[in-house]
CSV table of C-alpha atoms in Angstrom, one decimal:
chain,number,residue,atom,x,y,z
A,1,MET,CA,90.2,79.3,113.3
A,2,GLY,CA,88.6,81.3,116.2
A,3,ILE,CA,90.9,84.0,117.6
A,4,ASN,CA,89.9,85.4,120.9
A,5,ILE,CA,89.0,88.9,121.5
A,6,TYR,CA,92.1,89.8,123.5
A,7,MET,CA,94.3,88.6,120.8
A,8,LYS,CA,92.3,90.6,118.3
A,9,LYS,CA,92.5,93.8,120.4
A,10,ASP,CA,96.3,93.3,120.6
A,11,ILE,CA,96.6,93.0,116.9
A,12,ILE,CA,94.5,96.1,116.3
A,13,ARG,CA,96.6,98.0,118.8
A,14,LYS,CA,99.9,96.9,117.2
A,15,ALA,CA,98.6,97.7,113.7
A,16,PHE,CA,97.5,101.1,114.8
A,17,ILE,CA,101.0,101.8,116.4
A,18,LYS,CA,102.6,100.7,113.2
A,19,SER,CA,100.5,103.1,111.2
A,20,VAL,CA,101.0,106.1,113.4
A,21,PRO,CA,104.1,107.4,111.5
A,22,VAL,CA,101.9,107.7,108.4
A,23,MET,CA,99.1,109.5,110.2
A,24,ALA,CA,100.4,113.1,110.3
A,25,GLY,CA,101.7,113.0,106.7
A,26,TYR,CA,98.5,111.5,105.3
A,27,VAL,CA,96.1,113.8,107.1
A,28,VAL,CA,98.1,117.0,106.2
A,29,LEU,CA,98.8,116.0,102.6
A,30,GLY,CA,95.1,114.8,102.4
A,31,ILE,CA,94.0,118.2,103.6
A,32,GLY,CA,96.2,119.8,100.9
A,33,PHE,CA,94.6,117.7,98.3
A,34,GLY,CA,91.1,118.5,99.5
A,35,ILE,CA,91.9,122.2,99.4
A,36,LEU,CA,93.3,122.0,95.9
A,37,LEU,CA,90.4,120.1,94.6
A,38,ARG,CA,87.9,122.5,96.2
A,39,SER,CA,89.7,125.5,94.7
A,40,ALA,CA,89.2,123.7,91.3
A,41,GLY,CA,85.5,123.7,92.0
A,42,TYR,CA,85.0,120.1,93.4
A,43,GLY,CA,84.0,119.8,97.0
A,44,ALA,CA,84.3,117.3,99.9
A,45,LEU,CA,82.2,114.6,98.2
A,46,TRP,CA,84.6,114.5,95.2
A,47,ALA,CA,87.6,114.4,97.6
A,48,PHE,CA,86.0,111.5,99.4
A,49,ALA,CA,85.3,109.6,96.1
A,50,MET,CA,88.8,110.2,94.8
A,51,SER,CA,90.6,109.2,98.0
A,52,ALA,CA,88.4,106.1,98.5
A,53,LEU,CA,88.6,104.9,94.9
A,54,ILE,CA,91.9,106.0,93.5
A,55,TYR,CA,93.9,106.1,96.7
A,56,ALA,CA,97.3,107.2,95.2
A,57,GLY,CA,98.5,110.5,96.6
A,58,SER,CA,100.7,112.0,93.9
A,59,MET,CA,98.2,110.8,91.2
A,60,GLN,CA,95.3,112.6,92.9
A,61,TYR,CA,97.3,115.8,93.0
A,62,VAL,CA,98.0,115.4,89.3
A,63,GLY,CA,94.3,114.4,88.8
A,64,VAL,CA,93.1,117.7,90.0
A,65,GLY,CA,94.8,119.3,87.1
A,66,LEU,CA,93.4,116.8,84.7
A,67,ILE,CA,89.9,117.3,85.9
A,68,ALA,CA,90.1,121.1,86.1
A,69,GLY,CA,91.7,121.3,82.6
A,70,GLY,CA,89.1,118.9,81.1
A,71,ALA,CA,91.7,116.4,79.9
A,72,SER,CA,90.7,113.6,77.5
A,73,VAL,CA,90.3,110.0,78.7
A,74,ILE,CA,93.4,108.9,76.7
A,75,THR,CA,95.6,111.6,78.3
A,76,THR,CA,94.3,110.5,81.7
A,77,ILE,CA,95.1,106.9,81.1
A,78,LEU,CA,98.6,107.7,79.9
A,79,THR,CA,99.3,110.1,82.7
A,80,THR,CA,98.1,107.6,85.3
A,81,ILE,CA,100.4,104.9,83.9
A,82,MET,CA,103.4,107.3,83.9
A,83,VAL,CA,102.7,108.5,87.5
A,84,ASN,CA,101.8,105.2,89.0
A,85,ALA,CA,104.0,102.7,87.1
A,86,ARG,CA,106.0,102.2,90.3
A,87,HIS,CA,103.1,100.3,91.8
A,88,LEU,CA,104.0,97.4,89.5
A,89,PHE,CA,107.2,97.3,91.4
A,90,TYR,CA,105.5,97.2,94.8
A,91,SER,CA,103.1,94.4,93.7
A,92,ILE,CA,105.9,92.3,92.2
A,93,SER,CA,107.8,92.3,95.4
A,94,MET,CA,104.7,91.5,97.5
A,95,ILE,CA,103.5,88.5,95.4
A,96,GLY,CA,105.1,86.0,97.9
A,97,ARG,CA,104.0,87.9,101.0
A,98,TYR,CA,100.3,88.3,100.0
A,99,LYS,CA,100.0,84.8,98.5
A,100,GLY,CA,98.0,83.3,101.3
A,101,ALA,CA,96.1,86.4,102.4
A,102,GLY,CA,92.7,85.0,101.4
A,103,ARG,CA,89.8,87.4,101.8
A,104,PHE,CA,92.1,90.2,102.7
A,105,LYS,CA,94.1,89.9,99.5
A,106,PRO,CA,92.1,92.2,97.2
A,107,TYR,CA,92.1,95.1,99.6
A,108,LEU,CA,95.8,94.6,100.5
A,109,ILE,CA,96.7,94.9,96.8
A,110,PHE,CA,94.3,97.8,96.2
A,111,ALA,CA,95.7,99.7,99.2
A,112,LEU,CA,99.4,99.3,98.4
A,113,THR,CA,100.6,102.9,98.5
A,114,ASP,CA,104.2,104.1,98.8
A,115,GLU,CA,103.8,104.5,102.5
A,116,THR,CA,101.9,101.3,103.2
A,117,TYR,CA,104.5,99.5,101.1
A,118,SER,CA,107.3,100.9,103.2
A,119,LEU,CA,105.6,99.8,106.4
A,120,LEU,CA,104.9,96.3,105.3
A,121,CYS,CA,107.7,95.4,102.9
A,122,ASP,CA,110.1,94.2,105.6
A,123,GLY,CA,107.7,91.4,106.3
A,124,GLU,CA,107.7,92.0,110.1
A,125,THR,CA,104.5,91.0,111.9
A,126,PRO,CA,103.6,90.5,115.6
A,127,ASP,CA,102.6,86.9,115.0
A,128,GLU,CA,102.7,84.8,111.9
A,129,GLU,CA,99.2,83.4,112.3
A,130,ASN,CA,97.4,86.7,112.1
A,131,ALA,CA,99.8,88.4,109.7
A,132,ASP,CA,97.1,89.0,107.1
A,133,LEU,CA,94.7,90.6,109.5
A,134,TYR,CA,97.6,92.8,110.8
A,135,ARG,CA,98.6,93.9,107.3
A,136,PHE,CA,95.0,94.5,106.4
A,137,LEU,CA,94.5,96.8,109.4
A,138,VAL,CA,97.7,98.7,108.8
A,139,SER,CA,96.6,99.3,105.2
A,140,PHE,CA,93.1,100.3,106.3
A,141,PHE,CA,94.2,102.7,109.0
A,142,ASN,CA,96.4,104.4,106.5
A,143,GLN,CA,93.6,104.9,104.0
A,144,CYS,CA,91.4,106.2,106.8
A,145,TYR,CA,93.9,109.0,107.5
A,146,TRP,CA,94.1,109.8,103.8
A,147,VAL,CA,90.3,109.9,103.3
A,148,THR,CA,89.8,111.9,106.6
A,149,GLY,CA,92.4,114.5,105.5
A,150,SER,CA,91.0,114.8,102.0
A,151,VAL,CA,87.4,115.4,103.3
A,152,LEU,CA,88.6,117.8,105.9
A,153,GLY,CA,90.4,119.8,103.2
A,154,GLY,CA,87.3,119.8,101.0
A,155,LEU,CA,85.1,121.0,103.9
A,156,LEU,CA,87.4,123.6,105.5
A,157,GLY,CA,89.1,125.1,102.5
A,158,ALA,CA,92.2,127.0,103.3
A,159,VAL,CA,91.6,127.5,107.0
A,160,ILE,CA,94.3,125.8,109.0
A,161,PRO,CA,95.0,127.4,112.4
A,162,PHE,CA,98.8,126.8,112.5
A,163,SER,CA,101.7,126.7,110.0
A,164,THR,CA,102.2,123.2,108.7
A,165,GLU,CA,105.1,124.2,106.5
A,166,GLY,CA,107.6,121.3,106.4
A,167,ILE,CA,105.3,118.6,107.7
A,168,GLU,CA,105.4,116.9,104.4
A,169,PHE,CA,108.9,115.9,105.4
A,170,SER,CA,107.3,113.2,107.6
A,171,MET,CA,106.9,111.1,104.4
A,172,THR,CA,110.5,111.5,103.5
A,173,ALA,CA,111.5,110.7,107.1
A,174,LEU,CA,109.4,107.5,106.9
A,175,PHE,CA,111.3,106.3,103.9
A,176,ILE,CA,114.7,107.3,105.4
A,177,ALA,CA,113.9,105.4,108.6
A,178,SER,CA,112.8,102.4,106.6
A,179,PHE,CA,116.0,102.6,104.4
A,180,THR,CA,118.2,102.8,107.5
A,181,GLU,CA,116.4,99.9,109.2
A,182,GLN,CA,116.7,97.7,106.1
A,183,TRP,CA,120.4,98.7,105.7
A,184,LEU,CA,121.1,97.6,109.3
A,185,THR,CA,119.1,94.3,109.2
A,186,ARG,CA,120.3,93.0,105.8
A,187,LYS,CA,123.7,91.7,105.0
A,188,ASP,CA,123.6,92.4,101.3
A,189,HIS,CA,123.7,96.2,100.7
A,190,ILE,CA,123.9,96.0,96.9
A,191,PRO,CA,120.1,96.3,96.2
A,192,ALA,CA,119.8,99.3,98.5
A,193,VAL,CA,122.8,101.0,96.9
A,194,THR,CA,121.4,100.1,93.4
A,195,GLY,CA,118.1,101.7,94.2
A,196,PHE,CA,119.5,104.8,95.8
A,197,ALA,CA,122.4,105.5,93.4
A,198,GLY,CA,120.5,104.4,90.3
A,199,THR,CA,117.7,106.8,91.0
A,200,LEU,CA,120.0,109.6,91.8
A,201,ILE,CA,121.9,109.1,88.5
A,202,CYS,CA,118.6,109.1,86.6
A,203,LEU,CA,117.4,112.2,88.4
A,204,LEU,CA,120.6,114.0,87.4
A,205,VAL,CA,120.4,112.8,83.8
A,206,PHE,CA,116.7,113.0,83.1
A,207,GLY,CA,115.5,115.8,85.4
A,208,SER,CA,112.9,115.8,88.2
A,209,GLU,CA,109.9,115.4,85.8
A,210,ASN,CA,111.0,112.3,83.9
A,211,PHE,CA,113.4,110.2,86.0
A,212,LEU,CA,111.2,107.7,87.7
A,213,ILE,CA,110.6,105.3,84.8
A,214,PRO,CA,114.2,105.3,83.6
A,215,ALA,CA,115.2,104.7,87.3
A,216,MET,CA,112.9,101.7,87.5
A,217,LEU,CA,114.3,100.2,84.3
A,218,LEU,CA,117.9,100.8,85.4
A,219,ILE,CA,117.3,99.2,88.8
A,220,THR,CA,115.7,96.2,87.2
A,221,LEU,CA,118.5,95.9,84.7
A,222,VAL,CA,121.3,96.1,87.3
A,223,LEU,CA,119.6,93.6,89.7
A,224,THR,CA,119.0,91.2,86.8
A,225,ILE,CA,122.7,91.4,85.7
A,226,LEU,CA,123.7,90.8,89.4
A,227,ARG,CA,121.5,87.7,89.5
A,228,LYS,CA,123.1,86.2,86.4
A,229,ARG,CA,126.5,86.8,88.1
A,230,GLU,CA,125.3,85.2,91.3
A,231,GLU,CA,124.1,82.2,89.4
A,232,ALA,CA,127.4,81.9,87.5
A,233,ALA,CA,129.3,82.1,90.8
A,234,GLU,CA,127.4,79.2,92.3
B,1,MET,CA,79.9,114.1,84.3
B,2,ASN,CA,83.3,114.4,82.5
B,3,ALA,CA,85.0,114.7,85.8
B,4,ALA,CA,83.4,111.5,87.0
B,5,ILE,CA,84.6,109.6,84.0
B,6,LEU,CA,88.2,110.9,84.6
B,7,VAL,CA,88.1,109.9,88.3
B,8,GLY,CA,86.8,106.4,87.2
B,9,THR,CA,89.6,106.2,84.6
B,10,MET,CA,92.3,107.1,87.2
B,11,ALA,CA,90.8,104.6,89.7
B,12,ILE,CA,90.7,101.7,87.2
B,13,VAL,CA,94.2,102.3,85.7
B,14,THR,CA,95.7,102.6,89.2
B,15,MET,CA,94.0,99.4,90.2
B,16,LEU,CA,95.1,97.6,87.1
B,17,LEU,CA,98.7,98.5,87.8
B,18,ARG,CA,98.5,97.3,91.3
B,19,PHE,CA,96.7,94.0,90.4
B,20,LEU,CA,98.5,93.2,87.2
B,21,PRO,CA,101.6,91.4,88.7
B,22,PHE,CA,99.3,89.3,91.0
B,23,ILE,CA,97.1,88.3,88.0
B,24,VAL,CA,100.0,87.5,85.7
B,25,PHE,CA,101.9,85.4,88.3
B,26,LYS,CA,98.8,83.9,89.9
B,27,LYS,CA,99.5,80.3,89.0
B,28,TYR,CA,103.2,80.2,88.7
B,29,THR,CA,105.9,82.6,89.9
B,30,PRO,CA,109.1,82.3,88.0
B,31,GLN,CA,112.3,82.2,90.1
B,32,TYR,CA,113.4,85.5,88.5
B,33,VAL,CA,110.3,87.2,89.9
B,34,VAL,CA,110.9,85.5,93.3
B,35,TYR,CA,114.4,86.9,93.2
B,36,LEU,CA,113.1,90.4,92.3
B,37,GLY,CA,110.6,90.2,95.2
B,38,LYS,CA,113.6,89.6,97.5
B,39,VAL,CA,115.9,92.3,96.3
B,40,LEU,CA,113.4,95.0,95.3
B,41,PRO,CA,112.3,96.3,98.7
B,42,PRO,CA,115.5,98.0,99.7
B,43,ALA,CA,116.0,99.2,96.2
B,44,ILE,CA,112.5,100.7,96.0
B,45,ILE,CA,112.9,102.4,99.4
B,46,GLY,CA,116.2,103.9,98.2
B,47,MET,CA,114.3,105.1,95.1
B,48,LEU,CA,111.5,106.6,97.2
B,49,VAL,CA,114.0,108.5,99.4
B,50,ILE,CA,115.4,110.2,96.2
B,51,TYR,CA,111.9,110.6,94.8
B,52,CYS,CA,110.8,112.6,97.9
B,53,LEU,CA,113.9,114.9,97.7
B,54,LYS,CA,113.7,115.4,93.9
B,55,ASP,CA,112.7,119.1,94.1
B,56,VAL,CA,115.4,120.1,96.6
B,57,SER,CA,117.8,122.5,95.0
B,58,LEU,CA,121.4,122.6,96.1
B,59,VAL,CA,122.2,125.8,94.3
B,60,SER,CA,119.3,128.0,95.4
B,61,GLY,CA,117.1,128.6,98.5
B,62,SER,CA,118.4,126.9,101.6
B,63,HIS,CA,120.7,124.6,99.5
B,64,GLY,CA,119.2,121.5,100.9
B,65,ILE,CA,120.7,122.1,104.3
B,66,PRO,CA,117.5,121.6,106.3
B,67,GLU,CA,116.8,118.3,104.4
B,68,LEU,CA,120.3,117.1,105.0
B,69,ILE,CA,120.3,117.8,108.7
B,70,ALA,CA,116.8,116.3,109.2
B,71,ALA,CA,117.7,113.2,107.1
B,72,LEU,CA,120.9,112.6,109.2
B,73,ILE,CA,118.9,112.9,112.4
B,74,VAL,CA,116.3,110.4,111.2
B,75,ALA,CA,119.0,107.9,110.1
B,76,GLY,CA,121.0,108.4,113.2
B,77,MET,CA,118.0,108.0,115.6
B,78,GLN,CA,116.9,104.9,113.7
B,79,ALA,CA,120.3,103.3,113.9
B,80,TRP,CA,120.5,104.2,117.6
B,81,LYS,CA,117.0,103.3,118.9
B,82,HIS,CA,115.4,101.4,116.1
B,83,ASN,CA,112.1,103.2,116.8
B,84,SER,CA,110.6,104.4,113.5
B,85,LEU,CA,108.0,106.6,115.2
B,86,MET,CA,110.5,108.4,117.3
B,87,SER,CA,112.9,108.9,114.4
B,88,ILE,CA,110.2,110.2,112.1
B,89,LEU,CA,108.7,112.5,114.7
B,90,LEU,CA,112.0,114.0,115.8
B,91,GLY,CA,113.2,114.5,112.2
B,92,THR,CA,110.0,116.1,111.1
B,93,VAL,CA,109.7,118.5,114.1
B,94,ILE,CA,113.3,119.6,113.6
B,95,TYR,CA,112.8,120.0,109.8
B,96,MET,CA,109.7,122.1,110.4
B,97,MET,CA,111.6,124.3,112.9
B,98,LEU,CA,114.4,124.7,110.4
B,99,VAL,CA,112.2,125.8,107.5
B,100,GLN,CA,109.9,127.9,109.5
B,101,LEU,CA,112.3,129.6,112.0
B,102,VAL,CA,115.9,129.4,110.6
B,103,PHE,CA,115.9,129.3,106.9
């Protein structure tokens, strides 16, 4: 199973290019997290530990509040489940893809963030034989950006030389680009519409604090009903 | 010390959520889950688009206009050139200009 050094270099290069859209967002949001954590009294080492071990952006922002407020373990467990329940979704849809990933599998699962998911869920890879290495590298580069940003934020505090207002839109843009691409390459648009419209309805009904879990239930329900129909039609 | 326990708790619970489906369906994956794996990606990405825009207010501030313009640019560029990096970069730069200079 020896792969030569040129092939390896090519895979590293392609994985890096794939990860670049995440770089700016992760570094800047990581810095924001590091600054917030530092202002709560926990420095760069804590930022490193959290970004290396938890590696879930919105949870870490929420986590600063939990730590600073001296939350109980039970509260922390429940909050983490609420904020991160969507990761169940990502994992379910990657079961097939990560099946034969061997030694890369544990890290691939550990590092499955929103952004990494959106880069890898289309299943595209430069070559099938080294797909696992490629996916591992994309996942790893992304975590490097996140950890680097967090530590920088923890070290520098609130000193950033230029206004980064609005740069967080790069994450939104990443999802919009991925949504558009999947829309154009897939024939069946019902899942995309279900996800988009179902979440929008739940946002309007439940408000911006509590809509995510109802949205996931609604999406699962609709897609399940559609499957029954498909089966009945066959 | 307490902070370390909370960080550990968050890390373990997050990891459990990520690993759980892989552990449960290790030996056998029901057809239903295979089906979900096929249809969920576009649905989840649709969900994430809304999730990112959840705090945009249509009735106050800039009424979501910068978000709408930038989103259309990203989608349009992606449909035209199929180059994610370019779509994201252009959309983000224009969004930053809009919120910093215009609105």
